[in-house]
PDB file of C-alpha atoms in Angstrom:
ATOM      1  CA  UNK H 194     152.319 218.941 127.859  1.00 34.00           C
ATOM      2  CA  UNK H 195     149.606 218.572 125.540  1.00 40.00           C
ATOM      3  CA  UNK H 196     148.099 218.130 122.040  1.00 44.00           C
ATOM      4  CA  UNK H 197     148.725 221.287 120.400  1.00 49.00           C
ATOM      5  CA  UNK H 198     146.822 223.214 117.457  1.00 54.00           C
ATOM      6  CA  UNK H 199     143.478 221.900 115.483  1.00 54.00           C
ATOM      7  CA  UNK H 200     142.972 218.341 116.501  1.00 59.00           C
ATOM      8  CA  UNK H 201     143.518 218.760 120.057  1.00 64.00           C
ATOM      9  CA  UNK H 202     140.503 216.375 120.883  1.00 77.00           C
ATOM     10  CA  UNK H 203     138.864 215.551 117.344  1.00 88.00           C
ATOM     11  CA  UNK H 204     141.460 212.965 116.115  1.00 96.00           C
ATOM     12  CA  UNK H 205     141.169 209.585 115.472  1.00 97.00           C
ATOM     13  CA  UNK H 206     144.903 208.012 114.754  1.00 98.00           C
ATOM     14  CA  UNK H 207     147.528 207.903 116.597  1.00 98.00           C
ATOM     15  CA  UNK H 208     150.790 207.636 114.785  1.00 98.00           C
ATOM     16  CA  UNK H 209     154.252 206.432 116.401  1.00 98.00           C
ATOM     17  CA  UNK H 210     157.480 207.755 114.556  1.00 98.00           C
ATOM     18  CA  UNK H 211     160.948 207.465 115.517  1.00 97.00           C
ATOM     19  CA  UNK H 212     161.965 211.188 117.975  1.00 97.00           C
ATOM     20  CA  UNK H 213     162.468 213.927 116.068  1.00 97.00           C
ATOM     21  CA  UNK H 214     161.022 212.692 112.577  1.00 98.00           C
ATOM     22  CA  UNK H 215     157.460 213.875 113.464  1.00 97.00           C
ATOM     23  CA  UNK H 216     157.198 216.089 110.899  1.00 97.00           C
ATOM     24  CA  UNK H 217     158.195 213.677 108.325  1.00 98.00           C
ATOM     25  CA  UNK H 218     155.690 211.701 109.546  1.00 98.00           C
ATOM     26  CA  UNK H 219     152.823 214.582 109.456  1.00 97.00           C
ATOM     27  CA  UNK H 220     154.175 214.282 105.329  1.00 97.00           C
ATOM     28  CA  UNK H 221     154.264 210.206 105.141  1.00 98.00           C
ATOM     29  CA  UNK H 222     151.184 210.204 106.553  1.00 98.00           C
ATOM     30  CA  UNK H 223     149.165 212.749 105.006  1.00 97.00           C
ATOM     31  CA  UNK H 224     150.285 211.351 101.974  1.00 98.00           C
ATOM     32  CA  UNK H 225     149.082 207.523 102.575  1.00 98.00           C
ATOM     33  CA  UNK H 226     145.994 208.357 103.770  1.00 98.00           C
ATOM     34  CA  UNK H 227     145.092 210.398 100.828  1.00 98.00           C
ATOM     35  CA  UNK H 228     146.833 207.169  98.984  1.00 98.00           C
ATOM     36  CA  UNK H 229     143.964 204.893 100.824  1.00 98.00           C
ATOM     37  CA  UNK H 230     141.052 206.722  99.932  1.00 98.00           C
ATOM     38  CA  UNK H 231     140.339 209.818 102.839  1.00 97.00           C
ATOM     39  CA  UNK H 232     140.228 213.003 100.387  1.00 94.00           C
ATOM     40  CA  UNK H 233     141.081 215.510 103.643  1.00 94.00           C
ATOM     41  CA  UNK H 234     142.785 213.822 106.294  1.00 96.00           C
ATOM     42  CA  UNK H 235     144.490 216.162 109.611  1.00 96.00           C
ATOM     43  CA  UNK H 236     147.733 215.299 110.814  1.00 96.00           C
ATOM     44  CA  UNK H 237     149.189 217.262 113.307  1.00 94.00           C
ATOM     45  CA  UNK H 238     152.342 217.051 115.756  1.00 94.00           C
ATOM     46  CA  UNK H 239     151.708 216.461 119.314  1.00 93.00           C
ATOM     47  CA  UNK H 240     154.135 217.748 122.584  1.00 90.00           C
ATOM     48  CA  UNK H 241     154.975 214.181 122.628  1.00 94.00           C
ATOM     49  CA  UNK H 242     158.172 213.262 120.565  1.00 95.00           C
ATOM     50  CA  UNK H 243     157.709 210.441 118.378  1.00 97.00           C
ATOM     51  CA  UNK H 244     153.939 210.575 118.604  1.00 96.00           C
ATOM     52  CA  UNK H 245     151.555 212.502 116.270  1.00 96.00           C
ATOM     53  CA  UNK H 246     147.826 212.311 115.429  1.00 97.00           C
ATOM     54  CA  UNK H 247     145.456 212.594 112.485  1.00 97.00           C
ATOM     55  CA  UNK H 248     141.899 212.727 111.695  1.00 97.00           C
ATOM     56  CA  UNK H 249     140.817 210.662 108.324  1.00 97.00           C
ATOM     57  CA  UNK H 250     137.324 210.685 107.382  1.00 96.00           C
ATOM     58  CA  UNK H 251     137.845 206.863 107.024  1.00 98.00           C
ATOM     59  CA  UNK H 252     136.403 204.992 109.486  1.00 98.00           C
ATOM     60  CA  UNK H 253     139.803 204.833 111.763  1.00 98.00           C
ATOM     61  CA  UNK H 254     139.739 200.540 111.259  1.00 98.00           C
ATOM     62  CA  UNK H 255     138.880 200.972 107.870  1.00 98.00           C
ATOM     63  CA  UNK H 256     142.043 203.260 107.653  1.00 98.00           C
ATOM     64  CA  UNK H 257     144.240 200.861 109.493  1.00 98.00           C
ATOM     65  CA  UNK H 258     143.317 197.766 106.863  1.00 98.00           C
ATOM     66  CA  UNK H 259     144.159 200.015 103.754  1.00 98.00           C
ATOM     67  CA  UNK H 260     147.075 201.217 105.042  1.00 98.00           C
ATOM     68  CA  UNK H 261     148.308 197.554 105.746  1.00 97.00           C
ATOM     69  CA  UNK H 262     147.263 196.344 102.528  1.00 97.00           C
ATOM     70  CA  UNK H 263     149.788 199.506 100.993  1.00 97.00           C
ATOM     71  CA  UNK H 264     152.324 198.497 102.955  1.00 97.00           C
ATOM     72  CA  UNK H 265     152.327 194.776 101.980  1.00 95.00           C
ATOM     73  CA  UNK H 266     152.164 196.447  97.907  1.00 95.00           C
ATOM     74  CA  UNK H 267     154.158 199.292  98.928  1.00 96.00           C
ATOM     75  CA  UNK H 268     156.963 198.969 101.822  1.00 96.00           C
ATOM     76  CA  UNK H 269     158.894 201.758 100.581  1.00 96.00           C
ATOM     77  CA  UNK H 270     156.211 204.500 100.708  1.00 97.00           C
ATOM     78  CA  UNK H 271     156.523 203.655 104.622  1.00 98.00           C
ATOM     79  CA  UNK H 272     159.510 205.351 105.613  1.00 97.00           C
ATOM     80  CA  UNK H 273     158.275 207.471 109.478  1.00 98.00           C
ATOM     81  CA  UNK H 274     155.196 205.850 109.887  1.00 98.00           C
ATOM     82  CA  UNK H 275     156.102 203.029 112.873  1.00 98.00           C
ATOM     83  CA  UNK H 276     152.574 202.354 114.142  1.00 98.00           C
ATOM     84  CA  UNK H 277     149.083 203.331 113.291  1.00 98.00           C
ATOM     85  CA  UNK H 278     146.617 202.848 116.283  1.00 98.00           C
ATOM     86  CA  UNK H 279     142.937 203.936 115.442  1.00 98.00           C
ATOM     87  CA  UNK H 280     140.916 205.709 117.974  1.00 98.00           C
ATOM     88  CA  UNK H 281     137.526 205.730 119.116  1.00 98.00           C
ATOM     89  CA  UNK H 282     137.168 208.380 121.643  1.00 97.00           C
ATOM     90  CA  UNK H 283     138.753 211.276 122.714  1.00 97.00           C
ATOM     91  CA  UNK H 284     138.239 212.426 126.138  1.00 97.00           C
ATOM     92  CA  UNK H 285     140.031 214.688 128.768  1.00 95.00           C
ATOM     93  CA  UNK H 286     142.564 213.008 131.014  1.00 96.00           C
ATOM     94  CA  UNK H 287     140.624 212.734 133.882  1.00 97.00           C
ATOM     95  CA  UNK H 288     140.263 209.296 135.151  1.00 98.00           C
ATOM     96  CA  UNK H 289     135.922 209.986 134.975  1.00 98.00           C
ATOM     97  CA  UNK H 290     136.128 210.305 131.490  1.00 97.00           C
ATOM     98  CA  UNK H 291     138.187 207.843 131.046  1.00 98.00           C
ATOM     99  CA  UNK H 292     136.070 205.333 132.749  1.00 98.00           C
ATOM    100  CA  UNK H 293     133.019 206.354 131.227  1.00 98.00           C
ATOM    101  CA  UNK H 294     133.955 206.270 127.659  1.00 98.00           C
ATOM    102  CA  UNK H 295     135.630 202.863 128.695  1.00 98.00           C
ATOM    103  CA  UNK H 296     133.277 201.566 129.561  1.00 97.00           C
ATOM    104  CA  UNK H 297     130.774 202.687 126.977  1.00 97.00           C
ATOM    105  CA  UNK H 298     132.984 201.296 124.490  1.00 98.00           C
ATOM    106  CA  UNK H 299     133.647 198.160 126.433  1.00 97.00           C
ATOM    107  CA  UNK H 300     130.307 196.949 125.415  1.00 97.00           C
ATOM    108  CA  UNK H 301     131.166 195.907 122.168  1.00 97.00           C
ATOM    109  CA  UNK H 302     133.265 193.147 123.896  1.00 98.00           C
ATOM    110  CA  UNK H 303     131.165 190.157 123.446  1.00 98.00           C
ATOM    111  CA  UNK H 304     130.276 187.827 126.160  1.00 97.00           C
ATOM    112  CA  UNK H 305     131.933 184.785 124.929  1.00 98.00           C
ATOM    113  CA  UNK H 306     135.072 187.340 124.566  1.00 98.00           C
ATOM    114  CA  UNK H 307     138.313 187.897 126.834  1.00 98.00           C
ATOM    115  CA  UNK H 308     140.096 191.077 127.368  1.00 98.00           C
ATOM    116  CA  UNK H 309     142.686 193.211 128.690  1.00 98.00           C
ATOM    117  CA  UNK H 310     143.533 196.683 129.884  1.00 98.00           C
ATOM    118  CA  UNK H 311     146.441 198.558 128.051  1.00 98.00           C
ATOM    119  CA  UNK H 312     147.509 201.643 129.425  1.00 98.00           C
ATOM    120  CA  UNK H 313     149.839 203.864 127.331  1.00 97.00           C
ATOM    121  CA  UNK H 314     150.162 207.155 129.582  1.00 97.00           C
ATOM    122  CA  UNK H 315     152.652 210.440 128.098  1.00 95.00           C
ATOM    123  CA  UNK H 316     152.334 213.357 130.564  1.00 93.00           C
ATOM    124  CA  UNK H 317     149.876 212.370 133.094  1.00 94.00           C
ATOM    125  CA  UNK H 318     149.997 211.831 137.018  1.00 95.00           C
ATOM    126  CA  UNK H 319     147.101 209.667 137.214  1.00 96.00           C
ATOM    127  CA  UNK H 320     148.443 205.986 138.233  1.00 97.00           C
ATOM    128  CA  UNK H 321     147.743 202.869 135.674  1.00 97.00           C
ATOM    129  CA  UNK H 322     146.157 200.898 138.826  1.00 97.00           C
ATOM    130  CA  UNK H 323     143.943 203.554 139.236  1.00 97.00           C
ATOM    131  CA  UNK H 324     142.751 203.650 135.782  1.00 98.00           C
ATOM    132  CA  UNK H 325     142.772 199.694 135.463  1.00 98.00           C
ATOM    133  CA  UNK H 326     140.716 199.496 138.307  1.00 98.00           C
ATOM    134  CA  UNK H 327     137.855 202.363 136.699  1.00 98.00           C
ATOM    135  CA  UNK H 328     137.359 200.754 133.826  1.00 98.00           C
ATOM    136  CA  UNK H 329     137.501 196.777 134.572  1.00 97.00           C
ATOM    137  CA  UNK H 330     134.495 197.285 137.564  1.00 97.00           C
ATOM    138  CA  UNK H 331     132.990 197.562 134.125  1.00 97.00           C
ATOM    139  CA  UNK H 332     134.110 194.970 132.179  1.00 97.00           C
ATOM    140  CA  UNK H 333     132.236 191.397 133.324  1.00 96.00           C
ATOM    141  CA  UNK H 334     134.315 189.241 130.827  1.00 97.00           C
ATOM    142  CA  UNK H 335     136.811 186.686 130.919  1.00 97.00           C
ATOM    143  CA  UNK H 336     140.559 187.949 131.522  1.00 97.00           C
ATOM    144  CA  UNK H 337     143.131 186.884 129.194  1.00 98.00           C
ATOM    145  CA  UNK H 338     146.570 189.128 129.728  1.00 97.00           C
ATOM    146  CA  UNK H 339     148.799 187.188 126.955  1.00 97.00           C
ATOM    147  CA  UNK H 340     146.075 186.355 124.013  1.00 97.00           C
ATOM    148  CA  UNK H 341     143.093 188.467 124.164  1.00 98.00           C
ATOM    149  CA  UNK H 342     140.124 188.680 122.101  1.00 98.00           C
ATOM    150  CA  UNK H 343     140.020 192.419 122.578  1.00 98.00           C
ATOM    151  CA  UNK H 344     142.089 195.129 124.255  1.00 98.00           C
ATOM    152  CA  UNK H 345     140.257 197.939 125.955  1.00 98.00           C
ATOM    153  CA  UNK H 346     143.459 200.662 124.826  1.00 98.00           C
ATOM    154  CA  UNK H 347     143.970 204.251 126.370  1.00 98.00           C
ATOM    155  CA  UNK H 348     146.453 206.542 124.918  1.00 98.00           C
ATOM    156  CA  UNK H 349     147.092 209.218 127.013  1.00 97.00           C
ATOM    157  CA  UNK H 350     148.754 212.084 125.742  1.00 95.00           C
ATOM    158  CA  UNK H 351     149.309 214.702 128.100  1.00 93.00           C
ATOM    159  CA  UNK H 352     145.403 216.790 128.737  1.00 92.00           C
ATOM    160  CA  UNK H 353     143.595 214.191 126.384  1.00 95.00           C
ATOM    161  CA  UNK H 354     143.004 210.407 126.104  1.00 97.00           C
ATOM    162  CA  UNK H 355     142.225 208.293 123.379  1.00 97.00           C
ATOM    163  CA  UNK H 356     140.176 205.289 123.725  1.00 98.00           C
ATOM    164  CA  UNK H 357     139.590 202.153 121.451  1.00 98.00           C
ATOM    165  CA  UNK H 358     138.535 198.849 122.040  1.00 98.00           C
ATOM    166  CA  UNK H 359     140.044 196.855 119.793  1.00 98.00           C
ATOM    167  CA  UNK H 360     141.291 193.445 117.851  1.00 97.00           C
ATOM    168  CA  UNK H 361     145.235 192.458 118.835  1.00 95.00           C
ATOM    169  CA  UNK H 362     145.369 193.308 114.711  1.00 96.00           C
ATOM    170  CA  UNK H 363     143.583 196.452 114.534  1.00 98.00           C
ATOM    171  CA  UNK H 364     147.242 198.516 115.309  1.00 98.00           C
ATOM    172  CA  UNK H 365     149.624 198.664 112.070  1.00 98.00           C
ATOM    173  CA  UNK H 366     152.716 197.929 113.253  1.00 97.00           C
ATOM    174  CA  UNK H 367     155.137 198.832 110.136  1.00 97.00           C
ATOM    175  CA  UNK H 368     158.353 197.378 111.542  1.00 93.00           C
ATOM    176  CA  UNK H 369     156.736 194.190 112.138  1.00 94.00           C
ATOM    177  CA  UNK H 370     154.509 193.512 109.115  1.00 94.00           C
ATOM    178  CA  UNK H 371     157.752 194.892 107.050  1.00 93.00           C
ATOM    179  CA  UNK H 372     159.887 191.500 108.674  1.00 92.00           C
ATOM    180  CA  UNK H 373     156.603 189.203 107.341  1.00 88.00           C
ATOM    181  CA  UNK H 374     157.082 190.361 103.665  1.00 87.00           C
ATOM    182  CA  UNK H 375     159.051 188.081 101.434  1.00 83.00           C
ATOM    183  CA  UNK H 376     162.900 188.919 101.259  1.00 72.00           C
ATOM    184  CA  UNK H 377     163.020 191.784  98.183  1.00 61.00           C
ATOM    185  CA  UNK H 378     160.425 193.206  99.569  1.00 60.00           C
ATOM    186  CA  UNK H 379     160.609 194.949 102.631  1.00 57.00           C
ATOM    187  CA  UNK H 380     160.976 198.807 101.311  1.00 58.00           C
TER     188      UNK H 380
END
């Protein structure tokens, strides 16, 4: 299974729907993004149900904060979208790539900074140990499993993995900033 069509490797959002809603959720979110500012964003279906992926010519964090300030003015325009995760690098799913973008990127973990691997794997036979063990060799910073700093995040999604190191609030959760809104609210 695999990324299909245009964006096979040039996107950088990943967007979680409910199964079987995906193309609603091409719509919703073609429509936001335009809403927030990227005049030609790509959205595109993947082979994995309840997953689909976009390229804005936002920065991808940038993207992320405009969409969650929307959704905290607008709840109701947010009706597929679950999660928004940006992406940094898109690579083939082969744990070498991987663990070289990885660790590239893990270098804007600063020293005083703790961390964690998360491993989100659709499609793939290549074990999370494996790739946990490629990419922390790397990574000479403090541990911290339940409150890190940053999370070094791989998506993979079938042939191709995207990579971000990131902020616990650089992913848009929509369910869960939707329960912080004041009561009347919530879309």
């Amino acid at each position: 299974m695999e990324v299909r069509g245009f964006l096979a490797d040039d996107f950088n959002l990943i967007i979680s729907c409910a199964r079987g809603l995906e193309s609603e959720a091409c719509s919703e979110i073609w429509f936001l993004l335009g809403e927030v500012g990227d005049e030609d964003p790509r959205v595109e279906k993947t082979e994995v149900s309840g997953l689909v992926v976009a390229k804005t010519l936002l920065d991808p964090f940038e993207a992320v904060r405009r969409l969650r300030e929307m959704l905290r003015k607008e709840p109701h325009e947010f009706r597929y979208t679950l999660k928004v995760i940006p992406v940094e690098a898109v690579v083939p799913t082969r744990l070498s790539s991987i663990e070289e973008a990885a660790a590239h990127l893990s270098e804007k973990i600063d020293a005083d900074e703790s961390f964690r691997i998360t491993i989100e794997k659709r499609h793939t036979e290549i074990s999370t140990r494996e790739i946990i063990e490629a990419i922390a060799k790397h990574v000479d910073r403090r541990v911290d499993l339940k409150d890190p700093d940053r999370i070094v995040l791989v998506e993979i999604i079938g042939r191709v993995t995207g990579i971000s190191v990131i902020r616990p609030d650089d992913i848009l959760s929509v369910t869960k900033e939707k329960r912080l809104l004041p009561r009347g609210e919530k879309g």
